[in-house]
PDB file as gemmi writes it, atoms N, CA and C in Angstrom:
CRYST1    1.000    1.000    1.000  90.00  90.00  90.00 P 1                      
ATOM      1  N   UNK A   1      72.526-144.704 159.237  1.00  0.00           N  
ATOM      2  CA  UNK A   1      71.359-144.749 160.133  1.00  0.00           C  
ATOM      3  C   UNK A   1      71.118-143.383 160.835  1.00  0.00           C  
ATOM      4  N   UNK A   2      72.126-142.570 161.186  1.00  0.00           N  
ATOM      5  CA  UNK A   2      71.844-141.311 162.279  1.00  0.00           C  
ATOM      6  C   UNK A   2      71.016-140.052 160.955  1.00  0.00           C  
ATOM      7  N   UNK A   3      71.629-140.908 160.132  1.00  0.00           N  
ATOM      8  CA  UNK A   3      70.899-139.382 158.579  1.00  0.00           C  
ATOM      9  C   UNK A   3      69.068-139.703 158.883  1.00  0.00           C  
ATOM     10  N   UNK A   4      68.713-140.902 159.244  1.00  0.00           N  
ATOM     11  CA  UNK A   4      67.454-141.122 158.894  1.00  0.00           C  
ATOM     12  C   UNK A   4      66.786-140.386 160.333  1.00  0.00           C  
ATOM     13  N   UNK A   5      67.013-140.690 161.546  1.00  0.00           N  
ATOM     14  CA  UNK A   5      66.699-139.776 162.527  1.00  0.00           C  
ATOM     15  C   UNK A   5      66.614-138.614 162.366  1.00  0.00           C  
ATOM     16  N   UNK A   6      67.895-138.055 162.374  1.00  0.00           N  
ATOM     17  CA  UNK A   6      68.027-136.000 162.259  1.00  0.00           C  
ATOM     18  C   UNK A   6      67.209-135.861 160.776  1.00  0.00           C  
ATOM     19  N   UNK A   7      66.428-136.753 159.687  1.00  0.00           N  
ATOM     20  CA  UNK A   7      65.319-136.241 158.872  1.00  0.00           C  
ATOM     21  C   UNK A   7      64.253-136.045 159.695  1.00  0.00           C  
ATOM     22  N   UNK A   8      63.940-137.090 160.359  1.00  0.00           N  
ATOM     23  CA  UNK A   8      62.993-136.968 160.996  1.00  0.00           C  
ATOM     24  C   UNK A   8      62.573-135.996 161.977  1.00  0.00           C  
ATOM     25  N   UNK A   9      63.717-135.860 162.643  1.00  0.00           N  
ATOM     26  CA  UNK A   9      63.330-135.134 164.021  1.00  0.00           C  
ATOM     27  C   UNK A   9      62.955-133.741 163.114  1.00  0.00           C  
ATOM     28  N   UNK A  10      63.951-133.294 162.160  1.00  0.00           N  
ATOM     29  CA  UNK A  10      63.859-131.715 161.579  1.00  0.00           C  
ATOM     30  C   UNK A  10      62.167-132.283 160.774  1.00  0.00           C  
ATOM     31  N   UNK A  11      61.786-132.718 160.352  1.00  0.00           N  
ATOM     32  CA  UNK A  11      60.234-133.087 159.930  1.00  0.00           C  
ATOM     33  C   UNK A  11      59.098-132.816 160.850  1.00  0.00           C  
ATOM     34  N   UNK A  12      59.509-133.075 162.405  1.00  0.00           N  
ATOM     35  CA  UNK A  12      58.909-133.319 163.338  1.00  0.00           C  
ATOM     36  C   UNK A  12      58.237-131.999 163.692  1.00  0.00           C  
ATOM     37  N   UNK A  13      57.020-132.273 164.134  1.00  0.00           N  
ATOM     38  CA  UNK A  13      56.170-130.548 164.512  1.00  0.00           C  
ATOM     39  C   UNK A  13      56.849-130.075 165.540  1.00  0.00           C  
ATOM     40  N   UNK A  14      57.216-131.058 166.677  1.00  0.00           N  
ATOM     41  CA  UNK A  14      57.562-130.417 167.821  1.00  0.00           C  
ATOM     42  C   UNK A  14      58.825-129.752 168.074  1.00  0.00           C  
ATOM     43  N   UNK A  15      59.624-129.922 167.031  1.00  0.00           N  
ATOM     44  CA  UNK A  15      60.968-129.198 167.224  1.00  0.00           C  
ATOM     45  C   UNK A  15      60.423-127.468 166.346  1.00  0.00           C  
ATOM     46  N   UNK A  16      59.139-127.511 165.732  1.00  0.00           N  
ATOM     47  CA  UNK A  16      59.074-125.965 165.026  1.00  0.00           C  
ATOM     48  C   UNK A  16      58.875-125.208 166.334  1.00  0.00           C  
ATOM     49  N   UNK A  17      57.951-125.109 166.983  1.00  0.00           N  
ATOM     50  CA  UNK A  17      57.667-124.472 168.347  1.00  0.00           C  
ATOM     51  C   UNK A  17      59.231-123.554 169.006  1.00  0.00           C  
ATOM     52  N   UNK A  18      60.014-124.697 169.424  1.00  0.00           N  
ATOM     53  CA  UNK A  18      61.560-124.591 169.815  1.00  0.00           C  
ATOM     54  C   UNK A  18      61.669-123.421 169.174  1.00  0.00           C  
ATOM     55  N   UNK A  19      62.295-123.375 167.395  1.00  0.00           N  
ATOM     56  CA  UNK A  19      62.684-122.507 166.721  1.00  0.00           C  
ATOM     57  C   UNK A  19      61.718-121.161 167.005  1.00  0.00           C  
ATOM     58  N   UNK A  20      60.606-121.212 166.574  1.00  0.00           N  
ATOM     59  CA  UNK A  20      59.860-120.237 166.527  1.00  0.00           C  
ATOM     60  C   UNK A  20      60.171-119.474 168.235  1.00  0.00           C  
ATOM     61  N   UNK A  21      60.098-120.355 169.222  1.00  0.00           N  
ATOM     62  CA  UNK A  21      60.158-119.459 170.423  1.00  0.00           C  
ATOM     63  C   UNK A  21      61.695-118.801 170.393  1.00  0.00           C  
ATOM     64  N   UNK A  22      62.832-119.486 169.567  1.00  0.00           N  
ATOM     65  CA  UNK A  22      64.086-118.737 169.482  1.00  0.00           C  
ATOM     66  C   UNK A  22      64.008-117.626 168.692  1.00  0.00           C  
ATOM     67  N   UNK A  23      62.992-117.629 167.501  1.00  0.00           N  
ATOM     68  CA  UNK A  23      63.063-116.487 166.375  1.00  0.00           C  
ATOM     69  C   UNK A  23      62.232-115.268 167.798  1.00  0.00           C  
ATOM     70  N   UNK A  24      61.320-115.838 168.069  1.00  0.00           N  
ATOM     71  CA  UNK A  24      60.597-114.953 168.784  1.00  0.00           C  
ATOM     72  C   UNK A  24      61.634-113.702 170.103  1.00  0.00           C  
ATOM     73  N   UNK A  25      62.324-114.769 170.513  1.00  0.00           N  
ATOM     74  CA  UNK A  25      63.163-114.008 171.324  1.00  0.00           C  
ATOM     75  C   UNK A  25      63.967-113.148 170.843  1.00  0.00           C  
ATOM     76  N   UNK A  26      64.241-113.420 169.676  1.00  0.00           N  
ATOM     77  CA  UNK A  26      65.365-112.589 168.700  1.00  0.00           C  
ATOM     78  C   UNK A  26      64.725-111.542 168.540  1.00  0.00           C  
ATOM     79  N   UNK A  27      63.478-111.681 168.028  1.00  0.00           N  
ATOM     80  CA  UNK A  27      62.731-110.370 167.484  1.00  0.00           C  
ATOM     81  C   UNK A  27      62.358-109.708 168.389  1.00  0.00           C  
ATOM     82  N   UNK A  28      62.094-110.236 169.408  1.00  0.00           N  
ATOM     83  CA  UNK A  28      61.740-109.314 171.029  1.00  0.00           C  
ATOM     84  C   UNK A  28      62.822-108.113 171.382  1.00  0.00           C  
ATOM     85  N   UNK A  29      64.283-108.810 171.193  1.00  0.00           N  
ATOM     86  CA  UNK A  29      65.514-108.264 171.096  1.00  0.00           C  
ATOM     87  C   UNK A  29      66.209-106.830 170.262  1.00  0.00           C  
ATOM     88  N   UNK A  30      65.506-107.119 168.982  1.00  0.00           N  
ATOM     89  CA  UNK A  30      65.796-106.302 168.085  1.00  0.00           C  
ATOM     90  C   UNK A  30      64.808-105.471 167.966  1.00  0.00           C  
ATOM     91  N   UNK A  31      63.406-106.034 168.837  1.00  0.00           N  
ATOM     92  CA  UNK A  31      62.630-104.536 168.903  1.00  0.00           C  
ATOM     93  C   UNK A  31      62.882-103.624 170.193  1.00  0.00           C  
ATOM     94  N   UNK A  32      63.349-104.605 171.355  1.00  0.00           N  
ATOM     95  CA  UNK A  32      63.649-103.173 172.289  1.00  0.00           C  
ATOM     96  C   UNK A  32      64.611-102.562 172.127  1.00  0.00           C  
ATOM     97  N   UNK A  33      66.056-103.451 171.283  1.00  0.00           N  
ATOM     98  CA  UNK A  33      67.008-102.891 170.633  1.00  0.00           C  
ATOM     99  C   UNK A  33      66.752-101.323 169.520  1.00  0.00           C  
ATOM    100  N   UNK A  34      65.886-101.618 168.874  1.00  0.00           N  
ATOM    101  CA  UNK A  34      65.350-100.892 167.704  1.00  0.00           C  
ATOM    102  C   UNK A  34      64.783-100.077 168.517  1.00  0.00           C  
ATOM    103  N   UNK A  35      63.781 -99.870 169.385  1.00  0.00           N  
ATOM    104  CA  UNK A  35      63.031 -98.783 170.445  1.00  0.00           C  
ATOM    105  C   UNK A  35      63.835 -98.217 171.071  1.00  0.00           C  
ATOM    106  N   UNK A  36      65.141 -98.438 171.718  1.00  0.00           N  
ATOM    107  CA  UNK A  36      65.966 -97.640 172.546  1.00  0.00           C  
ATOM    108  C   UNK A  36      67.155 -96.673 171.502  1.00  0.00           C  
ATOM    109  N   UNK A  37      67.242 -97.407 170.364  1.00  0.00           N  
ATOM    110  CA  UNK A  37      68.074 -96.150 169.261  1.00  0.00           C  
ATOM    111  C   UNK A  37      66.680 -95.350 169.000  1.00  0.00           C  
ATOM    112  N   UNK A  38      65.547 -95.832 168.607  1.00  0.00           N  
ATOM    113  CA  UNK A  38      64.849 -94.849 168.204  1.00  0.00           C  
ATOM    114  C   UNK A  38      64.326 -93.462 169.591  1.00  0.00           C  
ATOM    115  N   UNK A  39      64.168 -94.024 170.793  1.00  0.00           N  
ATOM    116  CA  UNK A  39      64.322 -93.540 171.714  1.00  0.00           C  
ATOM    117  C   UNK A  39      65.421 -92.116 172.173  1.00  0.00           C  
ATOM    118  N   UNK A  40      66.409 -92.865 171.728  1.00  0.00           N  
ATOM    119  CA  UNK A  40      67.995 -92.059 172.188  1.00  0.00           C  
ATOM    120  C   UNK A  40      67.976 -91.315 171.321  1.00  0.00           C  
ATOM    121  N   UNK A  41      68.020 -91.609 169.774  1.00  0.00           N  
ATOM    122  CA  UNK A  41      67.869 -90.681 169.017  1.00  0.00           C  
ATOM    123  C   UNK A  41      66.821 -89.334 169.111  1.00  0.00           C  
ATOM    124  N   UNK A  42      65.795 -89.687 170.058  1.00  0.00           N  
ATOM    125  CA  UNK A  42      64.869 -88.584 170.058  1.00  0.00           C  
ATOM    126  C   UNK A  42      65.265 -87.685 170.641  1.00  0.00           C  
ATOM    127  N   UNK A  43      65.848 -88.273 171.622  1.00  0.00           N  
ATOM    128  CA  UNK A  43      66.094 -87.502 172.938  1.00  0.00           C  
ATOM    129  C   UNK A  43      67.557 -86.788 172.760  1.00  0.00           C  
ATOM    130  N   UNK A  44      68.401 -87.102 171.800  1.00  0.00           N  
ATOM    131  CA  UNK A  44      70.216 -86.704 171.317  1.00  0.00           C  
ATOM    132  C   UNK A  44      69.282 -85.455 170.855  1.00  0.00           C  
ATOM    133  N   UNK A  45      68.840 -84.996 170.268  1.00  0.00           N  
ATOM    134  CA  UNK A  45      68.607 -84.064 169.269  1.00  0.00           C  
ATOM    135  C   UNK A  45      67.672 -82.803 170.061  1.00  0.00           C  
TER     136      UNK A  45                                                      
END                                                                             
């Protein structure tokens, strides 16, 4: 019975939002991440 729920819920629209706002944060991350080497690097040289 719990297999037929967790299909569902992962089916469900409202759990994409969730993910997407986690991917989103990630990528927020790895671009100020990515801007401050590209940054430092400007400025090392």
């Amino acid at each position: 019975m719990p297999d037929a729920p967790s299909e569902d819920d992962d089916a469900t629209p409202p759990r994409r939002p969730i993910v997407t706002g986690a991917a989103w944060d990630l990528a927020v991350i790895l671009w100020v991440t990515a801007d401050q080497f590209a940054t430092d690097e400007e400025t090392d040289p």
